C-alpha cells in the first residue's frame, strides 16, 4: 500500500515521493550497469539515464511486474543501447612502449575496478532461486572481466538469471524476447563463461580484512615499495596472471611476471608508494610515484589483487587516475 501511495504521488510530479520509491534500488542498479558495461563511469551515467527515464515514464508502470523488475528493465535496455553505440566506435588505445613478450595477447576489454564503498547496501543474497553465483564471486573482478568477453545480450541474460536470480519469464519480459530465446542465450553464455572463468576453490581465498589476508597484503606492500621484484614474485602462485586492461598483454607465471616487473622498474623513475583501498570485494591500492619537481608523490594508477590461500593468483593494473576520488584516494600525497 505504501508503494502504491508513493507511485500515485510521484505521478502528480512529487519528486520527493519518486526519490523515496527509487532510492532503495540506486546502488544495486548502478552495480548492475557496471556488471554489464565494465565501467564505473558509464554505470554512473546509465543510472542517471535510468532514473530519468523512470521519472518520465512512470505512467507506463502498470504494476504487472514489481517496481524493482521494471527499473531493471529500463537499466538493462539503456546499457544495451550504450553497448551498441560503443560498438560502432573503434577503441582508441595507446600502445605500451616495447613491453616484454607476453604469455599471450588477449582481446582488449574496457574494464574499471568498482569501489567497495559502493557495494554497501546492495542485497547480499539474490531475490530468486535461480542464482548460480555466490555474492562474493559475482562481484569479483575476474567475473566482471569474463562478462565483458560475452556478446551483450548473452551478458545481460546471464547477469539477470545467474547473478540476480530473475526468472526466465521476467528476463524475457525485460528484453521483449521469448522464454525459449532467453534459455538458448543463457546456455551459450554459461558454456562460454565456464570455459573461460573456472569456479574458484571455495576455501582458497582468505576472508576480507582477515588476519590472513592482511599478512599477505603487508608482505606485498613491503616488497613493491622497496622495489623487491623477487619478493613480489615469491608471493605469487605458480600460475598467477598479471594483466592491465585494456592492454592486450598478459603475463603468467613467475618468470614472465618477473621479466615484466624488471622491465618496468627503470621506466617508473622511482619506487611505487601504495595506499590501501578495496575494489570488487578484493584488496586494492592507489599507486603513487615521486614528483621530480616537488616533495610529493602523484597518483599513477590502481592495482587490484586476487588472493588464493596465502598467495596472489592475479595482479590487475589500471592506469586510469581519474578513478582515484571514487576510492577516497588523493591525487597527491606529501613525500
Short mmCIF file of C-alpha atoms in Angstrom, two decimals:
data_model
loop_
_atom_site.label_atom_id
_atom_site.label_comp_id
_atom_site.label_asym_id
_atom_site.label_seq_id
_atom_site.Cartn_x
_atom_site.Cartn_y
_atom_site.Cartn_z
CA UNK A 1 0.00 0.00 0.00
CA UNK A 2 2.82 2.39 0.86
CA UNK A 3 4.41 1.84 -2.57
CA UNK A 4 1.11 2.46 -4.36
CA UNK A 5 0.69 5.72 -2.46
CA UNK A 6 4.21 6.82 -3.40
CA UNK A 7 3.58 5.97 -7.06
CA UNK A 8 0.35 7.97 -7.06
CA UNK A 9 2.10 10.97 -5.54
CA UNK A 10 5.08 10.67 -7.89
CA UNK A 11 2.78 10.62 -10.91
CA UNK A 12 1.50 14.04 -9.86
CA UNK A 13 5.04 15.40 -10.00
CA UNK A 14 6.09 14.82 -6.37
CA UNK A 15 9.87 14.42 -6.69
CA UNK A 16 10.27 13.51 -3.01
CA UNK A 17 7.86 10.62 -3.44
CA UNK A 18 9.72 9.46 -6.54
CA UNK A 19 13.00 9.62 -4.63
CA UNK A 20 11.52 7.53 -1.84
CA UNK A 21 10.42 4.95 -4.42
CA UNK A 22 13.74 4.55 -6.23
CA UNK A 23 16.36 5.32 -3.57
CA UNK A 24 16.42 1.74 -2.20
CA UNK A 25 17.43 0.49 -5.68
CA UNK A 26 20.05 3.10 -6.68
CA UNK A 27 23.15 1.21 -5.64
CA UNK A 28 22.11 -2.17 -6.96
CA UNK A 29 21.03 -0.61 -10.27
CA UNK A 30 24.37 1.15 -10.62
CA UNK A 31 26.24 -2.08 -9.92
CA UNK A 32 24.01 -3.89 -12.43
CA UNK A 33 25.03 -1.35 -15.07
CA UNK A 34 28.67 -1.81 -14.06
CA UNK A 35 28.46 -5.58 -14.46
CA UNK A 36 27.16 -5.15 -17.99
CA UNK A 37 29.43 -2.29 -19.05
CA UNK A 38 32.61 -2.92 -17.03
CA UNK A 39 32.95 0.82 -16.46
CA UNK A 40 32.22 2.68 -13.24
CA UNK A 41 31.85 5.98 -15.07
CA UNK A 42 29.48 4.56 -17.69
CA UNK A 43 27.49 2.86 -14.92
CA UNK A 44 27.00 6.19 -13.16
CA UNK A 45 25.76 7.73 -16.41
CA UNK A 46 23.38 4.85 -17.09
CA UNK A 47 21.98 5.03 -13.56
CA UNK A 48 21.07 8.67 -14.12
CA UNK A 49 19.53 7.85 -17.51
CA UNK A 50 17.54 5.01 -15.92
CA UNK A 51 16.12 7.21 -13.16
CA UNK A 52 15.28 9.99 -15.61
CA UNK A 53 13.51 7.51 -17.91
CA UNK A 54 11.63 6.05 -14.93
CA UNK A 55 10.54 9.52 -13.80
CA UNK A 56 9.32 10.42 -17.27
CA UNK A 57 7.70 7.05 -17.87
CA UNK A 58 6.07 6.37 -14.52
CA UNK A 59 2.64 6.44 -16.16
CA UNK A 60 3.72 3.36 -18.12
CA UNK A 61 4.31 1.35 -14.93
CA UNK A 62 1.17 -0.76 -14.61
CA UNK A 63 2.25 -2.94 -11.70
CA UNK A 64 2.31 -6.13 -13.76
CA UNK A 65 5.91 -6.61 -12.64
CA UNK A 66 7.49 -5.38 -9.43
CA UNK A 67 8.87 -1.85 -9.35
CA UNK A 68 12.34 -3.36 -8.96
CA UNK A 69 11.95 -5.52 -12.08
CA UNK A 70 10.61 -2.52 -14.02
CA UNK A 71 13.65 -0.44 -13.06
CA UNK A 72 15.97 -3.30 -14.03
CA UNK A 73 14.25 -3.49 -17.39
CA UNK A 74 14.94 0.18 -18.04
CA UNK A 75 18.56 -0.04 -16.84
CA UNK A 76 19.28 -3.18 -18.85
CA UNK A 77 17.99 -1.74 -22.09
CA UNK A 78 19.84 1.54 -21.55
CA UNK A 79 23.04 -0.46 -21.16
CA UNK A 80 22.35 -2.49 -24.29
CA UNK A 81 21.82 0.71 -26.24
CA UNK A 82 25.13 2.08 -24.98
CA UNK A 83 26.95 -1.12 -25.94
CA UNK A 84 25.51 -0.92 -29.45
CA UNK A 85 26.65 2.69 -29.75
CA UNK A 86 30.06 1.87 -28.28
CA UNK A 87 30.45 -0.97 -30.77
CA UNK A 88 30.25 1.49 -33.66
CA UNK A 89 33.27 3.39 -32.36
CA UNK A 90 36.74 1.86 -32.81
CA UNK A 91 38.56 1.69 -29.47
CA UNK A 92 41.46 4.08 -29.07
CA UNK A 93 44.35 2.55 -27.21
CA UNK A 94 47.83 3.99 -26.72
CA UNK A 95 50.24 1.08 -27.15
CA UNK A 96 52.72 0.34 -24.39
CA UNK A 97 56.33 1.15 -25.17
CA UNK A 98 58.10 -2.08 -26.15
CA UNK A 99 56.84 -4.36 -23.37
CA UNK A 100 58.47 -7.78 -22.87
CA UNK A 101 56.95 -10.61 -24.87
CA UNK A 102 53.72 -11.55 -23.06
CA UNK A 103 52.46 -15.03 -22.30
CA UNK A 104 49.53 -14.22 -24.56
CA UNK A 105 47.81 -11.28 -26.19
CA UNK A 106 44.17 -11.12 -25.20
CA UNK A 107 41.36 -9.16 -26.78
CA UNK A 108 41.32 -5.66 -25.27
CA UNK A 109 38.44 -5.22 -22.83
CA UNK A 110 37.29 -1.95 -21.32
CA UNK A 111 37.27 -2.61 -17.61
CA UNK A 112 37.47 -0.49 -14.47
CA UNK A 113 37.52 -1.53 -10.81
CA UNK A 114 34.48 -0.88 -8.61
CA UNK A 115 34.87 0.70 -5.14
CA UNK A 116 33.78 -1.49 -2.25
CA UNK A 117 32.15 1.51 -0.59
CA UNK A 118 29.55 1.49 -3.38
CA UNK A 119 28.73 -2.14 -2.66
CA UNK A 120 27.38 -1.23 0.78
CA UNK A 121 23.62 -1.51 0.85
CA UNK A 122 23.38 -3.90 -2.08
CA UNK A 123 21.47 -7.06 -1.08
CA UNK A 124 23.94 -9.81 -0.23
CA UNK A 125 21.59 -12.53 -1.44
CA UNK A 126 19.70 -12.56 -4.72
CA UNK A 127 15.89 -12.50 -4.63
CA UNK A 128 15.20 -15.68 -6.58
CA UNK A 129 16.06 -19.38 -6.59
CA UNK A 130 17.80 -19.24 -9.97
CA UNK A 131 21.07 -17.67 -8.88
CA UNK A 132 24.20 -19.59 -9.84
CA UNK A 133 26.97 -17.46 -8.32
CA UNK A 134 27.62 -16.61 -4.71
CA UNK A 135 27.70 -12.89 -3.94
CA UNK A 136 31.43 -12.83 -3.33
CA UNK A 137 32.21 -14.36 -6.71
CA UNK A 138 29.59 -12.32 -8.56
CA UNK A 139 31.21 -9.01 -7.54
CA UNK A 140 34.79 -10.20 -8.15
CA UNK A 141 36.97 -8.65 -10.82
CA UNK A 142 37.55 -11.96 -12.62
CA UNK A 143 33.80 -12.48 -13.03
CA UNK A 144 33.27 -8.92 -14.31
CA UNK A 145 36.17 -9.31 -16.76
CA UNK A 146 34.77 -12.62 -18.02
CA UNK A 147 31.38 -10.99 -18.58
CA UNK A 148 32.94 -8.36 -20.84
CA UNK A 149 34.03 -11.10 -23.25
CA UNK A 150 30.43 -12.23 -23.81
CA UNK A 151 28.19 -10.75 -26.52
CA UNK A 152 25.99 -8.04 -24.94
CA UNK A 153 22.70 -9.95 -25.00
CA UNK A 154 24.28 -13.08 -23.52
CA UNK A 155 25.92 -10.90 -20.90
CA UNK A 156 22.68 -9.35 -19.69
CA UNK A 157 20.77 -12.63 -19.69
CA UNK A 158 23.45 -14.33 -17.62
CA UNK A 159 23.59 -11.46 -15.12
CA UNK A 160 19.82 -11.25 -14.76
CA UNK A 161 19.37 -15.02 -14.39
CA UNK A 162 22.52 -16.32 -12.69
CA UNK A 163 23.70 -13.34 -10.65
CA UNK A 164 20.37 -11.72 -9.77
CA UNK A 165 18.00 -14.67 -9.86
CA UNK A 166 15.24 -13.23 -12.04
CA UNK A 167 13.04 -15.91 -13.58
CA UNK A 168 13.17 -16.80 -17.26
CA UNK A 169 9.77 -15.18 -17.76
CA UNK A 170 10.89 -11.96 -16.06
CA UNK A 171 14.02 -11.76 -18.20
CA UNK A 172 12.03 -12.41 -21.36
CA UNK A 173 9.68 -9.55 -20.44
CA UNK A 174 12.60 -7.21 -19.76
CA UNK A 175 14.11 -7.92 -23.18
CA UNK A 176 10.88 -8.25 -25.16
CA UNK A 177 12.02 -11.77 -26.04
CA UNK A 178 10.61 -15.28 -25.85
CA UNK A 179 11.45 -17.59 -22.97
CA UNK A 180 12.94 -20.03 -25.47
CA UNK A 181 15.36 -17.41 -26.78
CA UNK A 182 16.35 -16.47 -23.22
CA UNK A 183 17.02 -20.14 -22.44
CA UNK A 184 19.20 -20.59 -25.55
CA UNK A 185 21.08 -17.35 -24.88
CA UNK A 186 21.76 -18.38 -21.29
CA UNK A 187 23.05 -21.80 -22.33
CA UNK A 188 25.56 -20.23 -24.72
CA UNK A 189 26.65 -17.67 -22.14
CA UNK A 190 27.14 -20.31 -19.44
CA UNK A 191 29.19 -22.52 -21.75
CA UNK A 192 31.48 -19.63 -22.69
CA UNK A 193 31.85 -18.39 -19.14
CA UNK A 194 32.51 -21.85 -17.71
CA UNK A 195 35.29 -22.36 -20.26
CA UNK A 196 36.97 -19.00 -19.60
CA UNK A 197 36.20 -18.48 -15.91
CA UNK A 198 36.55 -21.70 -13.90
CA UNK A 199 34.95 -21.55 -10.48
CA UNK A 200 37.44 -20.70 -7.72
CA UNK A 201 38.14 -23.04 -4.85
CA UNK A 202 35.66 -22.19 -2.09
CA UNK A 203 38.28 -22.33 0.64
CA UNK A 204 41.12 -20.73 -1.30
CA UNK A 205 40.73 -17.01 -0.68
CA UNK A 206 41.05 -15.60 2.84
CA UNK A 207 38.11 -13.64 4.20
CA UNK A 208 38.16 -9.90 3.51
CA UNK A 209 40.23 -7.97 6.08
CA UNK A 210 41.05 -11.17 7.94
CA UNK A 211 44.50 -11.53 9.60
CA UNK A 212 45.46 -13.96 6.84
CA UNK A 213 44.59 -11.51 4.12
CA UNK A 214 46.33 -8.64 5.93
CA UNK A 215 49.52 -10.70 6.30
CA UNK A 216 49.74 -11.32 2.56
CA UNK A 217 48.96 -7.70 1.75
CA UNK A 218 51.59 -6.47 4.19
CA UNK A 219 54.29 -8.60 2.57
CA UNK A 220 53.23 -7.41 -0.89
CA UNK A 221 53.32 -3.72 0.10
CA UNK A 222 56.77 -4.06 1.64
CA UNK A 223 58.18 -5.84 -1.41
CA UNK A 224 56.71 -3.49 -4.00
CA UNK A 225 57.53 -0.27 -2.16
CA UNK A 226 61.14 -1.44 -1.78
CA UNK A 227 61.42 -2.38 -5.44
CA UNK A 228 61.94 -6.02 -4.46
CA UNK A 229 60.79 -7.88 -7.57
CA UNK A 230 61.92 -11.24 -6.21
CA UNK A 231 59.90 -10.57 -3.06
CA UNK A 232 56.79 -9.82 -5.12
CA UNK A 233 57.26 -12.94 -7.23
CA UNK A 234 57.68 -15.10 -4.12
CA UNK A 235 54.11 -14.19 -3.17
CA UNK A 236 52.62 -15.43 -6.46
CA UNK A 237 51.05 -18.78 -7.23
CA UNK A 238 52.84 -20.72 -9.96
CA UNK A 239 50.09 -19.88 -12.47
CA UNK A 240 49.44 -16.27 -11.40
CA UNK A 241 48.46 -13.69 -14.01
CA UNK A 242 49.42 -10.04 -14.38
CA UNK A 243 47.04 -8.11 -16.64
CA UNK A 244 46.50 -4.42 -17.45
CA UNK A 245 43.07 -3.84 -19.06
CA UNK A 246 42.57 -2.61 -21.72
CA UNK A 247 46.15 -3.52 -22.71
CA UNK A 248 46.20 -6.88 -24.53
CA UNK A 249 49.46 -8.00 -22.87
CA UNK A 250 49.01 -10.76 -20.28
CA UNK A 251 51.81 -12.36 -18.27
CA UNK A 252 51.54 -15.68 -16.46
CA UNK A 253 53.91 -17.39 -14.05
CA UNK A 254 56.95 -16.32 -12.07
CA UNK A 255 59.36 -15.93 -14.98
CA UNK A 256 57.08 -13.87 -17.22
CA UNK A 257 55.86 -11.59 -14.43
CA UNK A 258 59.38 -11.06 -13.07
CA UNK A 259 60.59 -10.12 -16.55
CA UNK A 260 57.79 -7.58 -16.90
CA UNK A 261 58.42 -6.03 -13.46
CA UNK A 262 62.17 -5.80 -14.06
CA UNK A 263 61.49 -4.16 -17.42
CA UNK A 264 59.11 -1.58 -15.97
CA UNK A 265 61.15 -0.67 -12.87
CA UNK A 266 63.61 1.75 -14.55
CA UNK A 267 60.78 3.34 -16.57
CA UNK A 268 58.90 4.37 -13.43
CA UNK A 269 61.60 6.73 -12.18
CA UNK A 270 61.20 5.60 -8.58
CA UNK A 271 59.57 3.06 -6.31
CA UNK A 272 55.81 2.94 -6.03
CA UNK A 273 54.10 4.06 -2.84
CA UNK A 274 50.86 2.22 -2.06
CA UNK A 275 47.73 3.40 -0.27
CA UNK A 276 45.28 0.63 0.59
CA UNK A 277 41.67 0.62 -0.57
CA UNK A 278 39.28 -2.08 -1.78
CA UNK A 279 37.67 -2.86 -5.13
CA UNK A 280 35.24 -5.61 -6.20
CA UNK A 281 35.47 -7.15 -2.73
CA UNK A 282 39.25 -7.52 -3.12
CA UNK A 283 42.37 -5.78 -1.74
CA UNK A 284 43.36 -2.82 -3.90
CA UNK A 285 45.82 0.06 -3.84
CA UNK A 286 46.23 3.55 -5.12
CA UNK A 287 49.77 3.63 -6.53
CA UNK A 288 51.88 6.80 -6.41
CA UNK A 289 55.23 7.87 -7.86
CA UNK A 290 57.61 10.63 -6.73
CA UNK A 291 57.30 14.00 -8.44
CA UNK A 292 60.67 15.20 -9.74
CA UNK A 293 59.71 18.86 -9.22
CA UNK A 294 58.13 18.76 -5.75
CA UNK A 295 58.24 16.85 -2.49
CA UNK A 296 55.08 14.93 -3.24
CA UNK A 297 54.04 11.66 -4.81
CA UNK A 298 51.42 11.72 -7.57
CA UNK A 299 48.73 9.20 -8.39
CA UNK A 300 49.93 6.79 -11.05
CA UNK A 301 47.34 4.01 -11.21
CA UNK A 302 45.24 1.47 -9.33
CA UNK A 303 46.10 -2.14 -8.58
CA UNK A 304 43.71 -4.93 -7.55
CA UNK A 305 44.90 -8.23 -6.05
CA UNK A 306 43.25 -11.64 -6.21
CA UNK A 307 44.27 -13.95 -3.37
CA UNK A 308 44.40 -17.72 -3.28
CA UNK A 309 45.33 -19.10 0.11
CA UNK A 310 48.43 -17.22 1.30
CA UNK A 311 49.49 -16.25 -2.22
CA UNK A 312 48.38 -13.97 -5.06
CA UNK A 313 46.79 -15.56 -8.11
CA UNK A 314 46.32 -12.31 -10.05
CA UNK A 315 47.53 -8.73 -10.16
CA UNK A 316 45.35 -6.39 -12.23
CA UNK A 317 46.65 -2.93 -13.07
CA UNK A 318 44.56 0.08 -14.10
CA UNK A 319 46.19 3.25 -15.35
CA UNK A 320 43.07 5.43 -15.07
CA UNK A 321 43.91 8.08 -12.48
CA UNK A 322 40.54 9.81 -12.80
CA UNK A 323 39.07 7.00 -10.68
CA UNK A 324 41.04 7.97 -7.55
CA UNK A 325 38.28 10.17 -5.99
CA UNK A 326 35.78 7.30 -6.25
CA UNK A 327 38.08 5.26 -3.98
CA UNK A 328 38.64 8.08 -1.50
CA UNK A 329 42.24 8.43 -2.71
CA UNK A 330 44.01 11.81 -3.00
CA UNK A 331 45.67 12.73 -6.28
CA UNK A 332 48.87 13.74 -4.48
CA UNK A 333 50.46 12.92 -1.11
CA UNK A 334 53.33 14.66 0.70
CA UNK A 335 56.50 12.65 0.18
#
